[in-house]
Tab-separated table of C-alpha atoms in Angstrom:
chain	number	residue	atom	x	y	z
A	1	MET	CA	-21.356	20.599	-21.634
A	2	SER	CA	-19.915	23.569	-23.517
A	3	PRO	CA	-16.379	24.992	-23.188
A	4	THR	CA	-17.982	28.186	-21.841
A	5	GLN	CA	-19.614	26.251	-18.994
A	6	ILE	CA	-16.348	24.488	-18.157
A	7	ASP	CA	-14.477	27.822	-18.117
A	8	HIS	CA	-17.141	29.362	-15.865
A	9	PHE	CA	-16.861	26.473	-13.419
A	10	ARG	CA	-13.064	26.655	-13.319
A	11	THR	CA	-13.089	30.433	-12.828
A	12	HIS	CA	-15.949	30.843	-10.393
A	13	GLY	CA	-16.162	27.403	-8.782
A	14	TYR	CA	-19.822	26.813	-9.568
A	15	LEU	CA	-22.223	26.248	-12.436
A	16	HIS	CA	-25.975	26.917	-12.546
A	17	LEU	CA	-27.813	24.416	-14.761
A	18	GLU	CA	-31.245	25.964	-15.248
A	19	GLY	CA	-34.072	23.482	-15.815
A	20	PHE	CA	-31.675	20.519	-15.802
A	21	HIS	CA	-34.342	18.200	-14.398
A	22	PRO	CA	-37.718	18.381	-16.180
A	23	LYS	CA	-40.791	19.296	-14.171
A	24	PRO	CA	-42.354	15.789	-14.411
A	25	ARG	CA	-39.282	14.386	-12.615
A	26	VAL	CA	-39.268	16.810	-9.695
A	27	ALA	CA	-43.046	17.331	-9.306
A	28	PRO	CA	-43.681	13.992	-7.511
A	29	LEU	CA	-40.783	14.678	-5.121
A	30	ARG	CA	-42.140	18.145	-4.385
A	31	GLN	CA	-45.619	16.806	-3.682
A	32	LYS	CA	-44.303	14.106	-1.342
A	33	LEU	CA	-42.297	16.724	0.547
A	34	ARG	CA	-45.332	18.979	0.849
A	35	ASP	CA	-47.338	16.043	2.235
A	36	GLU	CA	-44.569	15.228	4.720
A	37	LEU	CA	-44.275	18.836	5.890
A	38	LYS	CA	-48.040	19.045	6.289
A	39	ARG	CA	-47.924	15.908	8.420
A	40	LEU	CA	-45.117	17.322	10.550
A	41	ALA	CA	-46.991	20.592	11.035
A	42	GLY	CA	-49.660	18.733	13.000
A	43	ALA	CA	-47.446	16.198	14.758
A	44	LYS	CA	-46.177	16.416	18.316
A	45	GLY	CA	-42.454	17.073	18.220
A	46	GLY	CA	-42.800	18.032	14.569
A	47	LEU	CA	-42.426	21.365	12.817
A	48	SER	CA	-43.172	23.522	15.856
A	49	ALA	CA	-40.433	21.752	17.838
A	50	VAL	CA	-37.989	22.199	14.955
A	51	GLN	CA	-38.673	25.930	14.851
A	52	ARG	CA	-37.662	26.283	18.505
A	53	LEU	CA	-34.140	25.090	17.730
A	54	PRO	CA	-31.240	27.421	16.900
A	55	LEU	CA	-31.550	28.712	13.370
A	56	PHE	CA	-29.234	26.422	11.436
A	57	GLN	CA	-29.933	23.343	13.544
A	58	GLN	CA	-33.467	23.564	12.151
A	59	ILE	CA	-32.214	22.483	8.728
A	60	GLY	CA	-30.546	19.294	9.926
A	61	LYS	CA	-33.409	18.328	12.224
A	62	LEU	CA	-36.189	18.962	9.712
A	63	SER	CA	-34.321	17.155	6.947
A	64	ALA	CA	-33.777	14.142	9.228
A	65	LEU	CA	-37.499	13.933	10.049
A	66	VAL	CA	-38.469	13.445	6.404
A	67	ASN	CA	-37.969	10.222	4.480
A	68	LEU	CA	-38.219	10.445	0.711
A	69	PRO	CA	-37.633	7.085	-1.042
A	70	GLY	CA	-36.199	7.311	-4.541
A	71	LEU	CA	-34.657	10.751	-4.012
A	72	HIS	CA	-31.152	9.782	-5.102
A	73	GLU	CA	-32.271	7.785	-8.125
A	74	ALA	CA	-34.509	10.616	-9.345
A	75	LEU	CA	-31.883	13.353	-9.079
A	76	VAL	CA	-28.471	11.747	-9.567
A	77	THR	CA	-29.009	10.649	-13.152
A	78	PRO	CA	-26.466	9.351	-15.677
A	79	ALA	CA	-26.681	12.730	-17.444
A	80	LEU	CA	-25.723	14.543	-14.246
A	81	LEU	CA	-22.836	12.171	-13.544
A	82	ASP	CA	-21.634	12.720	-17.101
A	83	PHE	CA	-21.555	16.497	-16.470
A	84	ILE	CA	-19.564	15.953	-13.286
A	85	ALA	CA	-17.159	13.554	-14.988
A	86	LYS	CA	-16.426	16.177	-17.666
A	87	LEU	CA	-15.619	18.756	-14.985
A	88	GLY	CA	-13.305	16.387	-13.138
A	89	HIS	CA	-11.858	14.620	-16.191
A	90	ARG	CA	-12.616	11.337	-14.449
A	91	ALA	CA	-15.666	9.448	-13.329
A	92	PRO	CA	-17.120	10.090	-9.863
A	93	PRO	CA	-17.877	7.075	-7.651
A	94	SER	CA	-21.066	5.130	-8.252
A	95	ALA	CA	-23.471	4.003	-5.552
A	96	ALA	CA	-21.949	0.542	-5.801
A	97	THR	CA	-18.481	1.865	-4.921
A	98	GLY	CA	-19.307	4.036	-1.961
A	99	HIS	CA	-21.225	7.072	-3.229
A	100	PRO	CA	-22.655	8.756	-0.104
A	101	GLY	CA	-26.137	9.202	-1.535
A	102	THR	CA	-28.372	12.268	-1.604
A	103	GLN	CA	-29.519	14.276	1.409
A	104	LEU	CA	-32.469	16.593	1.795
A	105	LEU	CA	-31.887	20.251	2.641
A	106	LEU	CA	-35.132	21.561	4.141
A	107	SER	CA	-35.684	24.867	5.903
A	108	PRO	CA	-38.834	25.945	7.753
A	109	PRO	CA	-40.498	29.141	6.553
A	110	GLN	CA	-40.120	32.556	8.205
A	111	GLN	CA	-36.910	31.892	10.098
A	112	GLY	CA	-36.353	35.622	10.578
A	113	ASP	CA	-34.902	38.582	8.748
A	114	TRP	CA	-32.456	37.718	5.984
A	115	THR	CA	-28.879	38.604	6.881
A	116	LEU	CA	-25.246	37.890	6.051
A	117	GLN	CA	-24.345	38.063	9.727
A	118	GLY	CA	-23.557	34.969	11.814
A	119	LEU	CA	-23.454	32.511	8.907
A	120	ASN	CA	-21.565	29.211	8.978
A	121	TRP	CA	-19.096	29.530	6.099
A	122	HIS	CA	-17.219	26.263	5.589
A	123	VAL	CA	-15.874	23.731	3.119
A	124	ASP	CA	-16.759	20.046	3.223
A	125	LEU	CA	-13.470	18.950	1.673
A	126	ALA	CA	-10.190	20.769	2.291
A	127	ALA	CA	-7.754	20.933	-0.628
A	128	ARG	CA	-5.252	23.437	-2.000
A	129	PRO	CA	-6.130	25.679	-4.960
A	130	GLN	CA	-3.312	24.148	-7.022
A	131	ASP	CA	-4.567	20.590	-6.474
A	132	PRO	CA	-6.788	18.834	-9.042
A	133	LEU	CA	-10.516	19.249	-8.553
A	134	PRO	CA	-11.157	17.070	-5.463
A	135	GLY	CA	-14.909	16.742	-5.826
A	136	VAL	CA	-18.158	18.317	-6.983
A	137	GLN	CA	-21.181	18.961	-4.812
A	138	ALA	CA	-24.558	19.164	-6.524
A	139	PHE	CA	-27.460	21.160	-5.103
A	140	PHE	CA	-30.942	20.347	-6.428
A	141	LEU	CA	-33.963	22.664	-6.311
A	142	ILE	CA	-37.004	20.453	-5.724
A	143	ASP	CA	-39.300	23.475	-5.519
A	144	ASP	CA	-38.908	27.094	-6.589
A	145	VAL	CA	-36.579	28.885	-4.168
A	146	ALA	CA	-37.003	32.655	-4.062
A	147	PRO	CA	-34.237	35.104	-3.184
A	148	HIS	CA	-33.803	35.159	0.609
A	149	GLY	CA	-35.689	31.860	0.689
A	150	GLY	CA	-33.048	29.850	2.555
A	151	ALA	CA	-30.935	28.746	-0.407
A	152	THR	CA	-27.344	27.702	0.147
A	153	LEU	CA	-24.890	30.560	-0.403
A	154	ALA	CA	-21.566	29.947	-2.168
A	155	LEU	CA	-18.581	32.283	-2.239
A	156	ALA	CA	-17.717	32.167	-5.932
A	157	GLY	CA	-13.976	32.265	-6.565
A	158	SER	CA	-12.989	31.173	-3.058
A	159	HIS	CA	-11.607	27.886	-4.432
A	160	ARG	CA	-8.710	29.945	-5.804
A	161	ILE	CA	-7.697	31.182	-2.332
A	162	ASP	CA	-5.845	29.059	0.195
A	163	THR	CA	-7.784	30.044	3.317
A	164	ARG	CA	-5.169	28.329	5.482
A	165	ARG	CA	-2.478	30.913	4.611
A	166	PRO	CA	-1.870	33.714	7.152
A	167	ALA	CA	-3.365	37.114	6.472
A	168	SER	CA	-1.285	40.062	5.203
A	169	ASP	CA	-1.871	43.814	5.159
A	170	SER	CA	-3.104	43.602	1.571
A	171	GLN	CA	-4.941	40.263	1.860
A	172	PRO	CA	-7.092	39.995	5.010
A	173	ALA	CA	-7.990	36.520	6.176
A	174	LEU	CA	-11.066	35.552	4.189
A	175	ARG	CA	-12.877	33.847	7.042
A	176	GLU	CA	-12.361	36.927	9.236
A	177	LEU	CA	-13.664	39.189	6.486
A	178	LEU	CA	-16.838	37.089	6.232
A	179	LYS	CA	-17.619	37.650	9.918
A	180	ASP	CA	-18.302	41.357	9.321
A	181	PRO	CA	-21.413	41.845	7.143
A	182	LEU	CA	-20.917	45.611	6.800
A	183	ASP	CA	-20.467	46.377	3.084
A	184	LEU	CA	-19.375	42.756	2.715
A	185	GLU	CA	-20.269	42.244	-0.925
A	186	ARG	CA	-18.249	45.301	-2.029
A	187	ARG	CA	-15.222	44.183	-0.002
A	188	LEU	CA	-15.459	40.676	-1.433
A	189	GLY	CA	-15.702	42.112	-4.930
A	190	GLU	CA	-12.385	43.876	-4.392
A	191	GLN	CA	-10.848	40.407	-4.032
A	192	GLY	CA	-12.595	39.035	-7.109
A	193	LEU	CA	-15.156	37.118	-5.056
A	194	ALA	CA	-18.959	37.153	-5.061
A	195	ILE	CA	-21.736	35.643	-2.978
A	196	VAL	CA	-23.988	33.425	-5.090
A	197	GLU	CA	-27.443	32.579	-3.746
A	198	MET	CA	-28.548	29.195	-5.112
A	199	CYS	CA	-32.130	30.286	-5.762
A	200	GLY	CA	-34.120	29.520	-8.883
A	201	ARG	CA	-36.823	27.261	-10.244
A	202	ALA	CA	-37.728	23.658	-9.483
A	203	GLY	CA	-35.461	21.400	-11.549
A	204	ASP	CA	-32.452	23.716	-11.451
A	205	VAL	CA	-29.132	22.205	-10.374
A	206	PHE	CA	-26.033	23.974	-9.047
A	207	LEU	CA	-22.664	22.225	-9.323
A	208	MET	CA	-19.952	23.486	-6.952
A	209	ASP	CA	-16.226	22.851	-6.591
A	210	MET	CA	-15.946	21.365	-3.095
A	211	ARG	CA	-13.162	23.826	-2.213
A	212	VAL	CA	-15.668	26.693	-2.414
A	213	LEU	CA	-16.750	28.227	0.900
A	214	HIS	CA	-20.507	27.935	1.357
A	215	THR	CA	-23.117	28.287	4.076
A	216	PRO	CA	-26.792	27.797	4.904
A	217	SER	CA	-28.806	31.002	4.853
A	218	VAL	CA	-31.933	32.336	6.513
A	219	ASN	CA	-35.314	31.550	4.979
A	220	ALA	CA	-37.156	34.852	5.283
A	221	THR	CA	-40.065	33.805	3.031
A	222	LYS	CA	-43.404	32.188	3.811
A	223	GLN	CA	-42.508	28.998	1.911
A	224	PRO	CA	-40.347	26.119	3.149
A	225	ARG	CA	-37.042	25.682	1.329
A	226	MET	CA	-36.939	22.347	-0.536
A	227	MET	CA	-33.509	21.388	-1.818
A	228	ALA	CA	-31.267	18.330	-1.771
A	229	THR	CA	-27.551	17.747	-2.174
A	230	THR	CA	-25.066	15.060	-3.117
A	231	ARG	CA	-21.268	14.997	-3.022
A	232	CYS	CA	-19.164	13.327	-5.695
A	233	ILE	CA	-15.572	12.957	-4.487
A	234	PHE	CA	-12.986	11.899	-7.054
A	235	GLY	CA	-10.502	9.188	-6.267
A	236	THR	CA	-6.789	9.891	-6.245
């Protein structure tokens, strides 16, 4: 990991590692997922039932219906853990000491028009900007994910803002600002923030400071979104 990458992560709260996992590693996972989704498309209570759920419940339900043995071992490699350890200046937990494992993030195709309205911006681990890095969340692209293809969105730079502080005339509450999609990206830019769409090619990995606000997004494409995630929380 280069000093430039470390500086980018500290400043923006995320890092895009293009082609981190080679194609031969992710190709078998992608094929198994395609087979599983094909099976669910013809099963009672399968894909059609998932698509009748509210938009973002579809992700959790579809991901829970698919079992992919070996997912964690294939994606959370020693090389990845070494990257994360360098960012945190200490080793993340191993599977033997309580690592939570790796979860699929699957979205059905054609969920509707892509929008920034009504998204579920949140953090999975609350911590103050001045605290040491509390954890790193990794997002894995198992298949190519096109823009507006359902990728997780991250609000780069939001780890530097304590969202629990009251708003002022010059600093509107960030979560309130995110509820209004009108000219949102320009207004975020005025605060030094930017929405990052975690799209890219199969094998790409995004590493994110767990204080960064992020959200699921709408998959407006004809292809299912195939991603996975793992959380590495540092001990005190």
